Short mmCIF file of C-alpha atoms in Angstrom, two decimals:
data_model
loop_
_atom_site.label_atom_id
_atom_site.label_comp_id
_atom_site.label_asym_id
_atom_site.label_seq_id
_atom_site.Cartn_x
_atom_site.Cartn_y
_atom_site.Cartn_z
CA UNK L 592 14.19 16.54 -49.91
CA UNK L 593 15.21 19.68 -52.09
CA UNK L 594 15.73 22.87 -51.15
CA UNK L 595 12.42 23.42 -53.24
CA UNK L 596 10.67 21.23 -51.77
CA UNK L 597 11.81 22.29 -48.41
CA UNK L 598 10.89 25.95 -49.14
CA UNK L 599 7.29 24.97 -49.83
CA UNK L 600 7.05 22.75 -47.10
CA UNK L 601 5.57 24.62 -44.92
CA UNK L 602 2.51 25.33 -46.95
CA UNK L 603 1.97 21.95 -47.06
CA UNK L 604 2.52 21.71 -44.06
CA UNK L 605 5.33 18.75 -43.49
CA UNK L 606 5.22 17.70 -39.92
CA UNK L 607 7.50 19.71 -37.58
CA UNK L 608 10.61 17.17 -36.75
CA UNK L 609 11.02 16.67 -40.57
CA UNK L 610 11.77 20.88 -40.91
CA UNK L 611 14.03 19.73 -37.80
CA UNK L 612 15.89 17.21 -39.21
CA UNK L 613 16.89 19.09 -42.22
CA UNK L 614 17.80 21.84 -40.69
CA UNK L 615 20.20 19.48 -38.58
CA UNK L 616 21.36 17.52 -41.10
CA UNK L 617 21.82 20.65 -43.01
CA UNK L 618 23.42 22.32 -40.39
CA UNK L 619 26.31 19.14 -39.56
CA UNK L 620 27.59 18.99 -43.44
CA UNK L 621 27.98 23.53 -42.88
CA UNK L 622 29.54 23.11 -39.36
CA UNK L 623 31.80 19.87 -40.78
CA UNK L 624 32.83 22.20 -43.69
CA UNK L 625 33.33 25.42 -41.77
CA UNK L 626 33.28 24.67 -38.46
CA UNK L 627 30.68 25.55 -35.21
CA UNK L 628 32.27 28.78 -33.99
CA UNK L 629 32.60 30.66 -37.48
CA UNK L 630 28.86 29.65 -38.19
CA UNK L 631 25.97 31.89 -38.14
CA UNK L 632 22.08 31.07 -37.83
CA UNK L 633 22.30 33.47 -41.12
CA UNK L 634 24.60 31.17 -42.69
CA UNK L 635 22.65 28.35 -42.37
CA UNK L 636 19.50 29.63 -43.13
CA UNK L 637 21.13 30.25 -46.48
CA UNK L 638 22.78 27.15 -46.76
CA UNK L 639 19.10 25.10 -46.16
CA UNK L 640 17.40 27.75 -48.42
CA UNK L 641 14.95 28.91 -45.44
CA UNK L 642 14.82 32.28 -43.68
CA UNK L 643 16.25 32.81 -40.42
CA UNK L 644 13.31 33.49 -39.19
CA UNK L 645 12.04 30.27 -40.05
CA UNK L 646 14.68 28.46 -38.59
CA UNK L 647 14.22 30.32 -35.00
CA UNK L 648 10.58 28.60 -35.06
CA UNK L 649 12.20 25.42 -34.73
CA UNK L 650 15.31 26.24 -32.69
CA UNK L 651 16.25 28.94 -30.55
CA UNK L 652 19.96 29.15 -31.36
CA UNK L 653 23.12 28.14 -32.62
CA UNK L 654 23.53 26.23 -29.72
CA UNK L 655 20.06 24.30 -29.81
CA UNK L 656 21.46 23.24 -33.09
CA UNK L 657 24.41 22.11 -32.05
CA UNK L 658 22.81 20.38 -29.28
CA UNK L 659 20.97 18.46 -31.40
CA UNK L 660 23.30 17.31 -33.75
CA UNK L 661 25.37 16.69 -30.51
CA UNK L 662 22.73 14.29 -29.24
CA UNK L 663 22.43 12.11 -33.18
CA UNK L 664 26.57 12.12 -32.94
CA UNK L 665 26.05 10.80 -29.36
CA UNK L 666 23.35 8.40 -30.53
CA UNK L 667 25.49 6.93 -32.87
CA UNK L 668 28.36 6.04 -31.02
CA UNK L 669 25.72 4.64 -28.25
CA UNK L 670 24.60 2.89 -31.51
CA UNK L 671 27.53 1.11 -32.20
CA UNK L 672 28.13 0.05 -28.78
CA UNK L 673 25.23 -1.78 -28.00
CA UNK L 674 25.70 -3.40 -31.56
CA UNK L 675 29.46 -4.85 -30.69
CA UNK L 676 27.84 -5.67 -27.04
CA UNK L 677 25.24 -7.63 -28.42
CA UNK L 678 27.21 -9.78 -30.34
CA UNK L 679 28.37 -11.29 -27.80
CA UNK L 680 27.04 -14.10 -25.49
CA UNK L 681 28.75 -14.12 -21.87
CA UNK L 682 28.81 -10.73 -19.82
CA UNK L 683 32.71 -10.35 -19.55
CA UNK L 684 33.03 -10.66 -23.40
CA UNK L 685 30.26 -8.03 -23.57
CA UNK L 686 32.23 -5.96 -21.14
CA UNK L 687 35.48 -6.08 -23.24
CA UNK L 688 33.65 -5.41 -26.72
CA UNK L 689 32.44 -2.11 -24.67
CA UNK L 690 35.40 -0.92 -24.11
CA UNK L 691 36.87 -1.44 -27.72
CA UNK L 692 34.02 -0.35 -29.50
CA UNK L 693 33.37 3.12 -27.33
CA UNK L 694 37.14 4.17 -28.30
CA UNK L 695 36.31 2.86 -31.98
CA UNK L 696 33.57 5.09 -32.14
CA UNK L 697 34.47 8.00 -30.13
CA UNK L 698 37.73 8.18 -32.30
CA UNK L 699 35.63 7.75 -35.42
CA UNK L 700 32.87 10.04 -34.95
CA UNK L 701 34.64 12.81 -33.04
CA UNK L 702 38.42 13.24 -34.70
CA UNK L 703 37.30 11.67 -37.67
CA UNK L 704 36.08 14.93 -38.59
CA UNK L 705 37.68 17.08 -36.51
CA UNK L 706 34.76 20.24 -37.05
CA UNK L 707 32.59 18.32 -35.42
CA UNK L 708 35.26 18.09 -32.16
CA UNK L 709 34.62 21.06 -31.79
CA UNK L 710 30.70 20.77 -30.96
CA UNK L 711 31.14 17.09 -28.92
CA UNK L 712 34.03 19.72 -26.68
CA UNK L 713 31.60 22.41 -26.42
CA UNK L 714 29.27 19.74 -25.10
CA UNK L 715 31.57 18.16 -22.73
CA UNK L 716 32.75 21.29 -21.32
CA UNK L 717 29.65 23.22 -20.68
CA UNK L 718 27.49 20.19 -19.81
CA UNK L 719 24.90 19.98 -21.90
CA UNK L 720 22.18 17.81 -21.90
CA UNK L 721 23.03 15.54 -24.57
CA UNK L 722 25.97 14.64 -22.84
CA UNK L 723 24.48 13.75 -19.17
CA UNK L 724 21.74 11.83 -21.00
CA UNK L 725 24.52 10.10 -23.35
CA UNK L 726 26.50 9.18 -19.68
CA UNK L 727 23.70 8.25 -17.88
CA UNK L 728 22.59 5.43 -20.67
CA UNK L 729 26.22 4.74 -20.98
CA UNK L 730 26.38 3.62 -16.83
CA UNK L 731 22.90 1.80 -17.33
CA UNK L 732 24.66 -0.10 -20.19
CA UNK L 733 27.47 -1.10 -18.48
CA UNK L 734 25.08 -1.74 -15.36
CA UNK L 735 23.02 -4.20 -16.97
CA UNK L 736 26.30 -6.12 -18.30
CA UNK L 737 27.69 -6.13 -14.91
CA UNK L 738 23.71 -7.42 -13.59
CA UNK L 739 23.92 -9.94 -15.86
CA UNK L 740 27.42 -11.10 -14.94
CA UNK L 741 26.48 -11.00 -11.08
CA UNK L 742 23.41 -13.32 -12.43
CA UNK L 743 25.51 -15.89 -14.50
CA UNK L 744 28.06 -16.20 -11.75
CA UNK L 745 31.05 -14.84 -13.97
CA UNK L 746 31.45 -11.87 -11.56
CA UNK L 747 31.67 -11.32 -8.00
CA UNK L 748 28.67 -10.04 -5.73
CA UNK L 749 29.90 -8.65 -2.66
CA UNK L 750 31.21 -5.07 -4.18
CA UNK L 751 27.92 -3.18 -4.27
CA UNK L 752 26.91 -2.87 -7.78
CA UNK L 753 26.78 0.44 -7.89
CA UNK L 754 29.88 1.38 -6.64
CA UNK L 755 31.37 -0.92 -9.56
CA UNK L 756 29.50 0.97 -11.93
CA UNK L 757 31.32 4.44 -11.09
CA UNK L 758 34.62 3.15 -10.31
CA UNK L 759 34.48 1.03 -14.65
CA UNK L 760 32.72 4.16 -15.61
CA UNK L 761 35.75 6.20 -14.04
CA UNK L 762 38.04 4.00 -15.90
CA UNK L 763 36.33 4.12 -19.08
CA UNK L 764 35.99 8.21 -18.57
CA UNK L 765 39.23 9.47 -20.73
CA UNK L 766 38.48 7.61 -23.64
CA UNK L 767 34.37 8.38 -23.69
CA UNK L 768 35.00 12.33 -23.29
CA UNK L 769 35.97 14.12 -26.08
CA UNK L 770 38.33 16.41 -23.87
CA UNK L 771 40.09 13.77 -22.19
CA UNK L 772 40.40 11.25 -25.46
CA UNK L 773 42.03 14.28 -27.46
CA UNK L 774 45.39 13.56 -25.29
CA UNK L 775 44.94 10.15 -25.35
CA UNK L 776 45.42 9.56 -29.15
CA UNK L 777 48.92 6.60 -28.25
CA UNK L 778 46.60 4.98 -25.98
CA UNK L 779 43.93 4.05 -27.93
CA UNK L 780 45.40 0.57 -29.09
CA UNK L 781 45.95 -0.66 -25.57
CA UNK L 782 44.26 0.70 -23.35
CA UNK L 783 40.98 -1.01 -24.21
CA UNK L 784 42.37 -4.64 -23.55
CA UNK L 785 44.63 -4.09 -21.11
CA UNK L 786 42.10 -1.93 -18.95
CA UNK L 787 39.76 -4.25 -19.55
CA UNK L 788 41.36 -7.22 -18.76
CA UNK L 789 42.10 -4.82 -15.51
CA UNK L 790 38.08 -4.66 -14.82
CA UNK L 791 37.90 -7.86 -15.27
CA UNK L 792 40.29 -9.09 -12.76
CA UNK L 793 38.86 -6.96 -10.55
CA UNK L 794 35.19 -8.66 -11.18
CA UNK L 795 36.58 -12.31 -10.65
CA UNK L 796 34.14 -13.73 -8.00
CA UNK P 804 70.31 35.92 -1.61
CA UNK P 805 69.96 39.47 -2.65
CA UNK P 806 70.39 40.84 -6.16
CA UNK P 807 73.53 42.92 -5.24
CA UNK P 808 74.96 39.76 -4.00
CA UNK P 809 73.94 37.99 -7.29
CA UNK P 810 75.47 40.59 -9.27
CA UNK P 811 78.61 40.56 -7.67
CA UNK P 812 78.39 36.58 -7.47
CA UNK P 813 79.87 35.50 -10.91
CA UNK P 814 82.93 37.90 -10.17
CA UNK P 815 83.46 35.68 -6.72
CA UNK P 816 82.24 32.82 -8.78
CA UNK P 817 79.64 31.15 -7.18
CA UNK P 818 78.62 27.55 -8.10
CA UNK P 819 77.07 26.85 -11.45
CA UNK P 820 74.26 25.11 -9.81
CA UNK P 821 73.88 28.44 -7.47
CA UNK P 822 73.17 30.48 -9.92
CA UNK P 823 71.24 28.19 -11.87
CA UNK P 824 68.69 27.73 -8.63
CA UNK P 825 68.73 31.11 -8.78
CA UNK P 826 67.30 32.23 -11.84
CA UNK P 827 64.75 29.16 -11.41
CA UNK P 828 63.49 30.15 -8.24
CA UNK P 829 62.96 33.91 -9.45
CA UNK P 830 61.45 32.78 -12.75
CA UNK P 831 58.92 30.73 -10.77
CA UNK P 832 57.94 33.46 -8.77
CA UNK P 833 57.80 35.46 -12.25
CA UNK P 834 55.99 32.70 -13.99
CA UNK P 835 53.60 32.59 -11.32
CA UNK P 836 52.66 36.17 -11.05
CA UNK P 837 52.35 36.95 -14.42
CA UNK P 838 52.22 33.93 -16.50
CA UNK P 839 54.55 31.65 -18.71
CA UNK P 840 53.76 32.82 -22.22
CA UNK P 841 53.55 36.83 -21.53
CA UNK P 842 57.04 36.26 -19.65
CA UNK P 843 60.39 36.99 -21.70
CA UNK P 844 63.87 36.58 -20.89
CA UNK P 845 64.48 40.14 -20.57
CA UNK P 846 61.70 40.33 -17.87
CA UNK P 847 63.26 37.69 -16.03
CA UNK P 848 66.68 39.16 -16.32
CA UNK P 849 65.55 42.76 -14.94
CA UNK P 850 63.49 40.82 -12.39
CA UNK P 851 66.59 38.63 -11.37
CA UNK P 852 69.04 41.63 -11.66
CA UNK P 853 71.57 39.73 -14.70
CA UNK P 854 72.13 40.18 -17.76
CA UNK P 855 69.88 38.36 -20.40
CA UNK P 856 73.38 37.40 -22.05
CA UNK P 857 74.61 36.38 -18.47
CA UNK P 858 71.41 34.07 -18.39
CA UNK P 859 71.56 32.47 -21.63
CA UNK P 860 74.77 31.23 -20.56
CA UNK P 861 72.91 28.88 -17.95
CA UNK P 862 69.73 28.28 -19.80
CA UNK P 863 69.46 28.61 -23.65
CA UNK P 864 65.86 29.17 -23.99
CA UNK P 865 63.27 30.78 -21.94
CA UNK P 866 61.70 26.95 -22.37
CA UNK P 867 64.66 25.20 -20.51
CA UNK P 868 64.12 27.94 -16.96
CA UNK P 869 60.91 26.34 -17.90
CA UNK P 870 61.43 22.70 -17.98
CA UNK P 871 63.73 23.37 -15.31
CA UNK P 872 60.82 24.82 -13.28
CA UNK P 873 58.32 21.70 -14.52
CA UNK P 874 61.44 19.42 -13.29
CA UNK P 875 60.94 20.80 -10.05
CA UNK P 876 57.45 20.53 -9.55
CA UNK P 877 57.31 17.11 -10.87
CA UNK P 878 59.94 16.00 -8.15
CA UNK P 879 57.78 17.91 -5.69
CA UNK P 880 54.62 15.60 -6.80
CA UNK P 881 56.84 12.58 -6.60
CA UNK P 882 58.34 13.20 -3.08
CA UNK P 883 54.80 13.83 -1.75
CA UNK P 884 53.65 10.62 -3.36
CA UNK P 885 56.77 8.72 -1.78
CA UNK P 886 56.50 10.22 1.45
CA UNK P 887 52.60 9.30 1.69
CA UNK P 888 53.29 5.33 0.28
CA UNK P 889 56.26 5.23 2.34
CA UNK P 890 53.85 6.13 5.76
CA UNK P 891 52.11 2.71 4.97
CA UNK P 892 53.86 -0.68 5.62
CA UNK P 893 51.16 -2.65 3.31
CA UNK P 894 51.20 -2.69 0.05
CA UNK P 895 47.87 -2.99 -0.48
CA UNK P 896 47.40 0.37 1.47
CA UNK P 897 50.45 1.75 -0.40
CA UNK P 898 49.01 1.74 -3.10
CA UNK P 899 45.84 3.28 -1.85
CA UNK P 900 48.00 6.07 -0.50
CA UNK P 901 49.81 5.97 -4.12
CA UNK P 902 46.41 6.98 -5.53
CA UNK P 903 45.42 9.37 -3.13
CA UNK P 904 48.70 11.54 -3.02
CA UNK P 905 49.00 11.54 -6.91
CA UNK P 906 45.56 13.21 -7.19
CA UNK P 907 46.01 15.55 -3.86
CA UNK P 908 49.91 16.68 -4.55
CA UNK P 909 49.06 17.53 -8.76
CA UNK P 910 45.71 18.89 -7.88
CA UNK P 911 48.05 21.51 -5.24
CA UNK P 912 50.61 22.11 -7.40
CA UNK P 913 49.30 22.38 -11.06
CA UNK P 914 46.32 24.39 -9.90
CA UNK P 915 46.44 26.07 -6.72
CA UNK P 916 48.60 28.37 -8.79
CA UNK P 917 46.85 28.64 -11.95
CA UNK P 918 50.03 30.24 -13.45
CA UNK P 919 52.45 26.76 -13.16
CA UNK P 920 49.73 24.81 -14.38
CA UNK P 921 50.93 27.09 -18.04
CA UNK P 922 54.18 25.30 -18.00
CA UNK P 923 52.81 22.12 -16.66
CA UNK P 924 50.68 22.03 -19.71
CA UNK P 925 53.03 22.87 -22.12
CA UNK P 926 55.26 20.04 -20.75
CA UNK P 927 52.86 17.24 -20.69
CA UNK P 928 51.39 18.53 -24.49
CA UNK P 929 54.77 18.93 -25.98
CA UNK P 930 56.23 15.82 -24.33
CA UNK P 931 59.56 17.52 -22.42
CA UNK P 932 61.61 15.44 -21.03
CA UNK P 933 60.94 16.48 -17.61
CA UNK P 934 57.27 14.54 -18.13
CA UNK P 935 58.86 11.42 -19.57
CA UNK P 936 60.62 11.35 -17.00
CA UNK P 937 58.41 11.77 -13.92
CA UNK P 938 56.02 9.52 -15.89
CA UNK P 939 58.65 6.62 -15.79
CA UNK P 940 59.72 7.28 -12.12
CA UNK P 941 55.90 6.91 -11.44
CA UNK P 942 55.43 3.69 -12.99
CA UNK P 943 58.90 2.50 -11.28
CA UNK P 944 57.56 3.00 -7.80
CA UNK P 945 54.17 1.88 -8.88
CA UNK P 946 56.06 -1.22 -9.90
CA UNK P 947 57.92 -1.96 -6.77
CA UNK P 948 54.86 -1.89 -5.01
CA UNK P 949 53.49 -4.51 -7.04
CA UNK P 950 56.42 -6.43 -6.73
CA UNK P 951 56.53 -6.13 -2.89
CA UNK P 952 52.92 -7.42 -2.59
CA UNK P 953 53.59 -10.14 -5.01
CA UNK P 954 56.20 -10.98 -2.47
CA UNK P 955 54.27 -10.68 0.70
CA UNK P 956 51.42 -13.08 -1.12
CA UNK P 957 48.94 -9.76 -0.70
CA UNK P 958 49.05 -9.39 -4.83
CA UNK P 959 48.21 -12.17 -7.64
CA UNK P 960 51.05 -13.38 -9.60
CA UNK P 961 49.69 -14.52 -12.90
CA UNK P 962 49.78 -11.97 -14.78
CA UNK P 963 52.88 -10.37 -16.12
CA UNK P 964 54.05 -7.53 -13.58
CA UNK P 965 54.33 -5.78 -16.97
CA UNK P 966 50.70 -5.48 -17.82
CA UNK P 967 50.04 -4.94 -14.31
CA UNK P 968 52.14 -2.04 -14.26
CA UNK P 969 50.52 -0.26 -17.82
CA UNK P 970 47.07 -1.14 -16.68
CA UNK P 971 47.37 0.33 -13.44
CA UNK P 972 49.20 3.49 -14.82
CA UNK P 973 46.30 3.98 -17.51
CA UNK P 974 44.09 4.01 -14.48
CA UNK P 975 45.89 6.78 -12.63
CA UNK P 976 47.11 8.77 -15.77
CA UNK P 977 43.99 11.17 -15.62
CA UNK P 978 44.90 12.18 -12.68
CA UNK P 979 48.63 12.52 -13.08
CA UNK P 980 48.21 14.18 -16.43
CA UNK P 981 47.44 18.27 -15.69
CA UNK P 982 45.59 18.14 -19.54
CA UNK P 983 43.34 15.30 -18.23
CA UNK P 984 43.25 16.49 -14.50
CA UNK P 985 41.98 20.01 -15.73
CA UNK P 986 38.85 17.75 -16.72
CA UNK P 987 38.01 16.00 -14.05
CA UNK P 988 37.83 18.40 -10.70
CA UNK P 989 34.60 17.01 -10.37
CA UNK P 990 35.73 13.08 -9.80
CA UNK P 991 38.74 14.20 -7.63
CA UNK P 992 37.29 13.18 -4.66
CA UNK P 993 35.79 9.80 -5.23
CA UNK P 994 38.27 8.61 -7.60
CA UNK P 995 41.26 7.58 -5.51
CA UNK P 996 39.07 5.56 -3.31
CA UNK P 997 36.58 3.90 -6.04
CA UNK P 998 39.35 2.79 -8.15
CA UNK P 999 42.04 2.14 -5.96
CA UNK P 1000 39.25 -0.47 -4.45
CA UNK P 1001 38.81 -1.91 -7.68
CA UNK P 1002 42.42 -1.84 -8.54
CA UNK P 1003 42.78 -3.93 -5.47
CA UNK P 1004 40.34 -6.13 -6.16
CA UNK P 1005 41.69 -6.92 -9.46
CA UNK P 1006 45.02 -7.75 -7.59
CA UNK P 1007 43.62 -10.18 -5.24
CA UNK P 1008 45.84 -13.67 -5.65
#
């Protein structure tokens, strides 16, 4: 869509989460560029070629923006991991492409460009939605791998399943939060096999 | 020790070390009252009652009273974690006491004072030596543990006490960290137990 088209959109009338999604997608290439902190709404509304009035009807602030393109960055990397996990067959391979692929794509899609580090830390640090919802799906992944292990006899049954879920989601923490992965940059190339190797041990029945 | 008996100290000439543990102990206090960065040697040398010259012939930088200080506080965290695995006889239990003194004695000492967790975070982002080396006393004691349980039959022996060390470590290291710990005040009180259990379990022969 062109900036044209966009500003006589809303005559015609495009249907609201199209506006949204070029605003966002608008808004990621401005914060990449010049990062989230030295960004106005008034910037961006000039950079999309609407008024910032216009772009308050769809989001309330900076920070709704942010939140949003928190959430697709989130999306992605959830993306990705359910890709590499379904690739494989047998739970505890599923388990270990988890934890390779989550540190692939966290590294990728928050340090790759580091402006938009800056929005997955805000996220992390102030708990925003995006981020409890990205968490929770990440636990009910890993939950329905360890399920399915418990169910082809490849890992052990008498640990109650939830407590395994938080203590591999505690292990898999530092390299799944943007705050904690940031000082974990020398790990990144072992840690997924050896901790979960680790987890796997630990799941032997 | 008083400061007129410090002043008149180097012309009795007290022991290097003496004076050393001096200026340490006052730049802690100094450190912790009013913060690493705003601190400078001339501050400390008023508040210690020497001469910055007479200081800089101990300590070369205001960075080495630091590291000095971080060296301390870093043995303190060790002894407490010694002490604590040394009260079990086990070493299955030691090590659950290994992971519950690590997070209880770093959690005390980098943040109960807010102002030493400064120079514990300089340390462990800039590497010092001090770090290294608690880091690889850590993973030595971690390591006899392992080694004493692999004795006593408690521990598997397959895999290579090597990997069992790293593993283990990349487990705890959020915890030992103070960059990493800073992010997780929320898990500190489930986390020894939930993966110390599941460290266990991965250990089981």
């Amino acid at each position: 869509m062109s900036k044209t088209d966009a500003n006589s959109g809303p005559a015609r009338g495009p249907a609201e989460h199209e506006v949204r999604d070029q605003i966002v997608s608008t808004a990621t290439e401005h914060f990449s560029r010049y990062g989230y902190e030295k960004t106005t709404v008034s910037d961006l509304a000039k950079s999309v070629g609407f008024s910032k009035a216009y772009i308050y009807k769809f989001f309330e602030s900076k920070q709704a923006i942010g939140e949003a393109i928190c959430a697709n960055c989130l999306s992605q990397i959830e993306a990705d991991v359910r890709a590499a996990v379904n690739e494989a067959e047998h739970p505890p391979e599923q388990l270990r492409r988890m934890f390779k692929s989550i540190v692939e794509a966290s590294l990728r899609l928050f340090f790759q460009d580091r402006k938009l580090y800056e929005i997955a830390a805000s996220a992390a640090t102030e708990r925003w939605q995006a981020t409890l919802d990205y968490e929770a799906r990440i636990q009910a992944l890993l939950q329905d791998i360890l399920k399915a292990g418990r169910q082809s006899g490849d890992f052990e049954r008498k640990t109650p399943l939830d407590e395994t879920v938080t203590a591999i989601y505690l292990v898999l923490r530092p390299y799944l939060n943007p705050l904690l992965l940031q000082y974990g940059f020398e790990y990144t190339e072992e840690a997924p096999t050896k901790l979960s190797s680790l987890v796997l041990r630990s799941l032997s029945p």
